Tab-separated table of C-alpha atoms in Angstrom:
chain	number	residue	atom	x	y	z
L	212	MET	CA	0.000	0.000	0.000
L	213	SER	CA	1.191	3.504	-0.788
L	214	LEU	CA	-0.523	6.777	0.062
L	215	ALA	CA	0.545	10.367	-0.436
L	216	PHE	CA	-0.758	13.791	0.499
L	217	ALA	CA	0.075	17.397	-0.295
L	218	ALA	CA	-1.547	20.802	0.081
L	219	ALA	CA	0.023	23.632	-1.876
L	220	GLY	CA	-0.438	26.366	-4.429
L	221	GLY	CA	-1.724	29.146	-2.238
L	222	ALA	CA	-5.352	28.017	-2.241
L	223	VAL	CA	-7.292	29.776	0.491
L	224	LEU	CA	-9.346	27.598	2.868
L	225	SER	CA	-12.925	28.786	3.106
L	226	SER	CA	-16.417	27.361	3.361
L	227	LEU	CA	-18.095	26.440	0.085
L	228	ALA	CA	-21.443	27.454	-1.276
L	229	MET	CA	-23.425	24.232	-1.027
L	230	ALA	CA	-25.217	25.086	-4.286
L	231	ASP	CA	-22.100	23.974	-6.155
L	232	THR	CA	-22.000	20.479	-4.666
L	233	ARG	CA	-25.415	20.101	-3.054
L	234	CYS	CA	-25.353	16.346	-3.648
L	235	VAL	CA	-23.093	16.008	-0.571
L	236	GLY	CA	-24.821	17.092	2.621
L	237	ALA	CA	-23.199	18.319	5.815
L	238	GLY	CA	-23.254	14.770	7.164
L	239	GLY	CA	-21.520	13.269	4.151
L	240	TYR	CA	-22.583	10.162	2.297
L	241	ALA	CA	-24.847	7.492	3.819
L	242	SER	CA	-23.422	4.887	6.196
L	243	ASP	CA	-25.527	2.043	4.762
L	244	LEU	CA	-23.454	0.401	2.003
L	245	SER	CA	-26.126	0.231	-0.699
L	246	ASN	CA	-27.224	3.799	-0.022
L	247	TYR	CA	-23.578	4.912	0.064
L	248	ILE	CA	-22.994	3.475	-3.410
L	249	ALA	CA	-26.230	4.972	-4.749
L	250	GLU	CA	-25.531	8.420	-3.272
L	251	THR	CA	-21.956	8.633	-4.529
L	252	ASN	CA	-22.992	7.583	-8.032
L	253	LEU	CA	-25.853	10.085	-8.102
L	254	CYS	CA	-23.606	12.839	-6.757
L	255	VAL	CA	-20.986	12.298	-9.469
L	256	GLU	CA	-23.662	12.175	-12.184
L	257	GLU	CA	-25.464	15.341	-11.079
L	258	THR	CA	-22.649	17.705	-10.078
L	259	ASP	CA	-21.312	20.384	-12.407
L	260	VAL	CA	-17.999	21.042	-10.632
L	261	LEU	CA	-15.911	18.082	-11.807
L	262	ARG	CA	-13.114	18.996	-14.247
L	263	ALA	CA	-13.136	16.095	-16.698
L	264	ASP	CA	-10.898	18.030	-19.107
L	265	VAL	CA	-8.111	18.474	-16.566
L	266	GLU	CA	-8.530	14.890	-15.338
L	267	GLN	CA	-7.847	13.468	-18.802
L	268	GLU	CA	-4.912	15.804	-19.439
L	269	LEU	CA	-3.374	14.697	-16.144
L	270	ALA	CA	-3.909	11.033	-17.036
L	271	ASP	CA	-2.139	11.605	-20.360
L	272	ARG	CA	0.828	13.205	-18.595
L	273	VAL	CA	1.067	10.288	-16.161
L	274	ASN	CA	1.191	7.769	-18.989
L	275	ALA	CA	3.694	9.836	-20.955
L	276	ALA	CA	5.993	9.808	-17.914
L	277	ARG	CA	5.554	6.054	-17.507
L	278	THR	CA	6.339	5.487	-21.188
L	279	ASP	CA	9.529	7.531	-20.848
L	280	LEU	CA	10.586	5.189	-18.035
L	281	GLY	CA	9.754	2.057	-20.012
L	282	LEU	CA	6.708	1.269	-17.848
L	283	ALA	CA	3.359	0.004	-19.080
L	284	PRO	CA	0.626	2.659	-19.314
L	285	ILE	CA	-1.935	2.711	-16.555
L	286	THR	CA	-5.622	2.334	-17.436
L	287	ARG	CA	-8.369	4.582	-16.126
L	288	ARG	CA	-10.953	2.308	-14.544
L	289	GLY	CA	-14.526	3.516	-14.110
L	290	SER	CA	-14.880	2.266	-10.540
L	291	LEU	CA	-11.610	3.911	-9.455
L	292	ASP	CA	-12.713	7.108	-11.203
L	293	MET	CA	-15.948	6.955	-9.206
L	294	ALA	CA	-14.057	6.462	-5.941
L	295	ALA	CA	-11.764	9.414	-6.697
L	296	LYS	CA	-14.537	11.727	-7.894
L	297	ALA	CA	-16.807	10.961	-4.946
L	298	HIS	CA	-14.024	11.792	-2.477
L	299	ALA	CA	-12.995	14.956	-4.346
L	300	LEU	CA	-16.602	16.170	-4.220
L	301	ASP	CA	-16.907	15.360	-0.528
L	302	MET	CA	-13.706	17.265	0.268
L	303	ALA	CA	-14.900	20.239	-1.772
L	304	SER	CA	-18.338	20.222	-0.152
L	305	ARG	CA	-17.122	19.929	3.433
L	306	ASP	CA	-13.875	21.864	3.064
L	307	TYR	CA	-11.177	19.401	4.116
L	308	VAL	CA	-8.189	17.640	2.550
L	309	ALA	CA	-7.437	14.086	3.705
L	310	HIS	CA	-7.158	10.496	2.531
L	311	ALA	CA	-10.153	9.416	4.653
L	312	ASP	CA	-13.489	11.187	4.727
L	313	LEU	CA	-14.798	12.730	7.946
L	314	GLU	CA	-16.501	9.416	8.771
L	315	GLY	CA	-13.194	7.532	8.494
L	316	ARG	CA	-13.813	5.768	5.153
L	317	ASP	CA	-10.549	5.561	3.213
L	318	HIS	CA	-9.597	5.060	-0.441
L	319	LEU	CA	-9.644	1.279	-0.211
L	320	PHE	CA	-13.150	1.405	1.267
L	321	ARG	CA	-14.319	3.473	-1.700
L	322	ILE	CA	-12.605	1.257	-4.292
L	323	ARG	CA	-14.086	-1.896	-2.756
L	324	ALA	CA	-17.530	-0.311	-2.536
L	325	MET	CA	-17.569	0.851	-6.158
L	326	ASP	CA	-16.030	-2.206	-7.850
L	327	ARG	CA	-17.970	-5.423	-7.309
L	328	GLU	CA	-15.577	-7.797	-9.098
L	329	LEU	CA	-12.052	-6.356	-8.871
L	330	LEU	CA	-9.532	-8.154	-6.652
L	331	VAL	CA	-6.980	-5.606	-5.464
L	332	GLY	CA	-3.331	-6.288	-4.698
L	333	ASP	CA	-1.213	-3.172	-4.191
L	334	PHE	CA	-3.047	0.169	-3.973
L	335	GLY	CA	-2.379	3.836	-3.279
L	336	ALA	CA	-3.663	7.373	-3.638
L	337	ASN	CA	-2.638	11.002	-4.079
L	338	VAL	CA	-4.611	13.898	-2.587
L	339	ILE	CA	-3.838	17.591	-3.152
L	340	LYS	CA	-5.560	20.967	-3.078
L	341	LEU	CA	-4.382	23.760	-5.356
L	342	ALA	CA	-5.607	27.079	-6.700
L	343	ALA	CA	-8.295	26.783	-9.402
L	344	SER	CA	-6.006	28.610	-11.835
L	345	THR	CA	-3.479	25.733	-11.709
L	346	SER	CA	-2.915	24.164	-15.127
L	347	ASP	CA	-2.674	20.439	-15.738
L	348	ALA	CA	1.069	20.891	-16.303
L	349	GLN	CA	1.420	22.584	-12.915
L	350	LEU	CA	-0.691	19.871	-11.264
L	351	PHE	CA	1.583	17.203	-12.665
L	352	GLN	CA	4.677	19.155	-11.627
L	353	THR	CA	3.386	19.517	-8.071
L	354	LEU	CA	2.699	15.786	-7.859
L	355	SER	CA	6.104	14.979	-9.324
L	356	GLN	CA	7.942	17.173	-6.811
L	357	ASP	CA	6.525	15.299	-3.812
L	358	GLU	CA	8.334	11.999	-3.199
L	359	GLU	CA	5.353	9.843	-2.238
L	360	ASN	CA	3.018	11.338	-4.845
L	361	ALA	CA	5.684	10.895	-7.511
L	362	LEU	CA	6.246	7.238	-6.584
L	363	ASN	CA	2.563	6.473	-7.017
L	364	LEU	CA	2.619	7.894	-10.544
L	365	VAL	CA	5.320	5.461	-11.670
L	366	ARG	CA	4.830	2.421	-9.419
L	367	SER	CA	5.237	-0.596	-11.692
L	368	SER	CA	2.667	-2.742	-9.871
L	369	PHE	CA	-0.201	-0.342	-10.551
L	370	SER	CA	-2.327	-1.267	-13.555
L	371	ASP	CA	-5.430	0.894	-13.013
L	372	MET	CA	-6.154	4.400	-11.784
L	373	GLY	CA	-8.989	6.815	-11.168
L	374	ILE	CA	-8.923	10.617	-11.147
L	375	GLY	CA	-11.362	13.096	-9.642
L	376	ILE	CA	-10.882	16.883	-9.696
L	377	ALA	CA	-13.573	19.094	-8.181
L	378	GLU	CA	-13.414	22.878	-8.587
L	379	ALA	CA	-15.105	24.987	-5.950
L	380	ASP	CA	-14.571	28.364	-4.279
L	381	GLY	CA	-11.354	29.103	-6.150
L	382	ALA	CA	-9.699	25.746	-5.493
L	383	LEU	CA	-9.102	22.394	-7.157
L	384	TYR	CA	-9.516	19.304	-4.980
L	385	LEU	CA	-7.654	16.454	-6.660
L	386	VAL	CA	-7.834	12.765	-5.798
L	387	MET	CA	-6.000	9.989	-7.651
L	388	THR	CA	-6.629	6.337	-6.787
L	389	PHE	CA	-4.302	3.546	-7.929
L	390	ALA	CA	-4.654	-0.221	-7.831
L	391	GLU	CA	-3.002	-3.395	-8.938
L	392	ALA	CA	-5.727	-5.472	-10.609
L	393	ALA	CA	-4.539	-8.745	-9.104
L	394	GLY	CA	-7.556	-10.784	-10.139
L	395	LYS	CA	-11.289	-10.796	-10.665
L	396	LEU	CA	-14.492	-12.498	-9.667
L	397	GLU	CA	-16.340	-14.393	-12.367
L	398	GLN	CA	-19.582	-12.766	-11.222
L	399	PRO	CA	-19.933	-9.452	-9.342
L	400	ILE	CA	-20.912	-9.734	-5.685
L	401	PRO	CA	-23.977	-7.610	-4.834
L	402	PRO	CA	-23.609	-5.047	-2.039
L	403	GLN	CA	-26.151	-6.900	0.097
L	404	ILE	CA	-26.020	-10.656	0.601
L	405	GLU	CA	-28.202	-12.997	2.598
L	406	GLY	CA	-27.336	-16.544	3.586
L	407	ARG	CA	-24.810	-17.992	1.129
L	408	GLN	CA	-23.369	-16.248	-1.941
L	409	SER	CA	-21.626	-18.214	-4.705
L	410	MET	CA	-18.205	-16.827	-5.528
L	411	SER	CA	-15.433	-17.842	-7.938
L	412	ALA	CA	-12.141	-15.966	-8.335
L	413	SER	CA	-8.955	-16.167	-10.366
L	414	LEU	CA	-5.741	-14.192	-10.645
L	415	GLU	CA	-5.308	-11.627	-13.411
L	416	ASP	CA	-3.397	-14.042	-15.647
L	417	GLY	CA	-6.221	-16.572	-15.390
L	418	THR	CA	-4.255	-18.968	-13.204
L	419	GLY	CA	-4.877	-20.101	-9.678
L	420	ALA	CA	-7.821	-21.540	-7.801
L	421	GLN	CA	-9.757	-19.954	-4.988
L	422	VAL	CA	-9.164	-21.906	-1.791
L	423	GLY	CA	-10.425	-19.659	0.972
L	424	TRP	CA	-12.021	-16.375	1.984
L	425	SER	CA	-12.640	-14.178	5.003
L	426	ILE	CA	-14.875	-11.252	5.903
L	427	THR	CA	-13.507	-8.598	8.240
L	428	ASP	CA	-15.202	-5.543	9.704
L	429	ALA	CA	-14.291	-2.711	7.312
L	430	SER	CA	-14.124	-0.240	10.217
L	431	THR	CA	-12.115	-2.217	12.766
L	432	GLY	CA	-10.387	-4.954	10.768
L	433	ALA	CA	-11.758	-7.588	13.164
L	434	LEU	CA	-12.446	-11.004	11.651
L	435	VAL	CA	-16.179	-11.657	11.253
L	436	THR	CA	-16.167	-15.044	9.518
L	437	ASN	CA	-14.154	-17.149	7.099
L	438	GLY	CA	-14.403	-20.290	5.027
L	439	THR	CA	-13.044	-22.312	2.143
L	440	PHE	CA	-13.757	-22.520	-1.555
L	441	GLY	CA	-16.626	-20.702	-3.201
L	442	ARG	CA	-19.591	-20.099	-0.925
L	443	LEU	CA	-19.527	-16.819	0.958
L	444	ARG	CA	-21.575	-16.908	4.178
L	445	ALA	CA	-23.224	-13.808	5.589
L	446	THR	CA	-24.861	-15.409	8.618
L	447	ARG	CA	-22.339	-13.919	11.088
L	448	LEU	CA	-22.443	-10.445	9.535
L	449	ASP	CA	-24.797	-8.202	11.482
L	450	ARG	CA	-26.936	-5.671	9.658
L	451	GLU	CA	-24.968	-2.629	10.847
L	452	THR	CA	-21.543	-3.928	9.803
L	453	VAL	CA	-19.880	-3.351	6.442
L	454	GLY	CA	-17.706	-6.385	5.699
L	455	ALA	CA	-14.541	-6.516	3.581
L	456	VAL	CA	-14.109	-9.720	1.591
L	457	ASP	CA	-10.551	-11.069	1.264
L	458	ILE	CA	-9.911	-14.059	-0.998
L	459	ILE	CA	-7.059	-16.578	-0.936
L	460	VAL	CA	-6.034	-17.915	-4.346
L	461	GLN	CA	-3.595	-20.799	-4.795
L	462	ASP	CA	-1.365	-21.106	-7.863
L	463	GLY	CA	0.842	-24.165	-7.443
L	464	ALA	CA	2.742	-23.675	-4.188
L	465	ARG	CA	1.947	-19.954	-4.068
L	466	LEU	CA	-0.871	-18.555	-1.934
L	467	THR	CA	-2.023	-14.999	-2.647
L	468	MET	CA	-4.509	-12.975	-0.576
L	469	VAL	CA	-6.335	-10.305	-2.545
L	470	LYS	CA	-8.890	-7.704	-1.502
L	471	GLY	CA	-12.413	-8.101	-2.814
L	472	PRO	CA	-15.601	-6.029	-2.598
L	473	LEU	CA	-17.389	-4.730	0.476
L	474	VAL	CA	-20.620	-6.450	1.502
L	475	ALA	CA	-23.453	-5.908	3.940
L	476	ARG	CA	-26.199	-8.172	5.129
């Protein structure tokens, strides 16, 4: 895991006019997982403060830098875009800059909520706030001048990224999410499960067999339940807990644990 943070560029902290990002209320997004996913998607669809033009220009600069270093380009993934955009909008609406939202939900929480089939290996994120007049070239330069931010841009294990840039009250709130797509589920897991849920996973290269799984409390990391092979059980997951699914895949003598979606009962 790799995370980075910077605040620069002379942007002035001030409260935002909620009319710009009214999709995010003072209390943030919903705590219920299904409602959280629905609210973040609706917020991203309805807002008019996201800078899609700057996002794509920044993505192009990242891949140009990776090409210069002989690295594979990194793909923008819709679910990682959604995670980044939702957090950028929340920061802009509630006037803060941090990797976790004010309720404590971090980048990995958002990625696992938005993507119902991705199995994540390595992951990371960049978060910065700059003046709204900052160009995409200056954004990239600022990221490149910070050691941790710069490492995320060129980390060889990352295959996918998401970018969200919200402009509000004279500032740009930028969030970049990165992930190693280590594998995938054959069928997406729904946000809410009851009883037993069939599940089959493989590594990104198509090898390996799923041999085990666990569900931990996404807030505390405490183990809720675990099992073997391909039937996920929700019977020990209470209705207030958001669970994080981890999957063990075996390829020959190698065992790999990868991070799957979030679930609720």
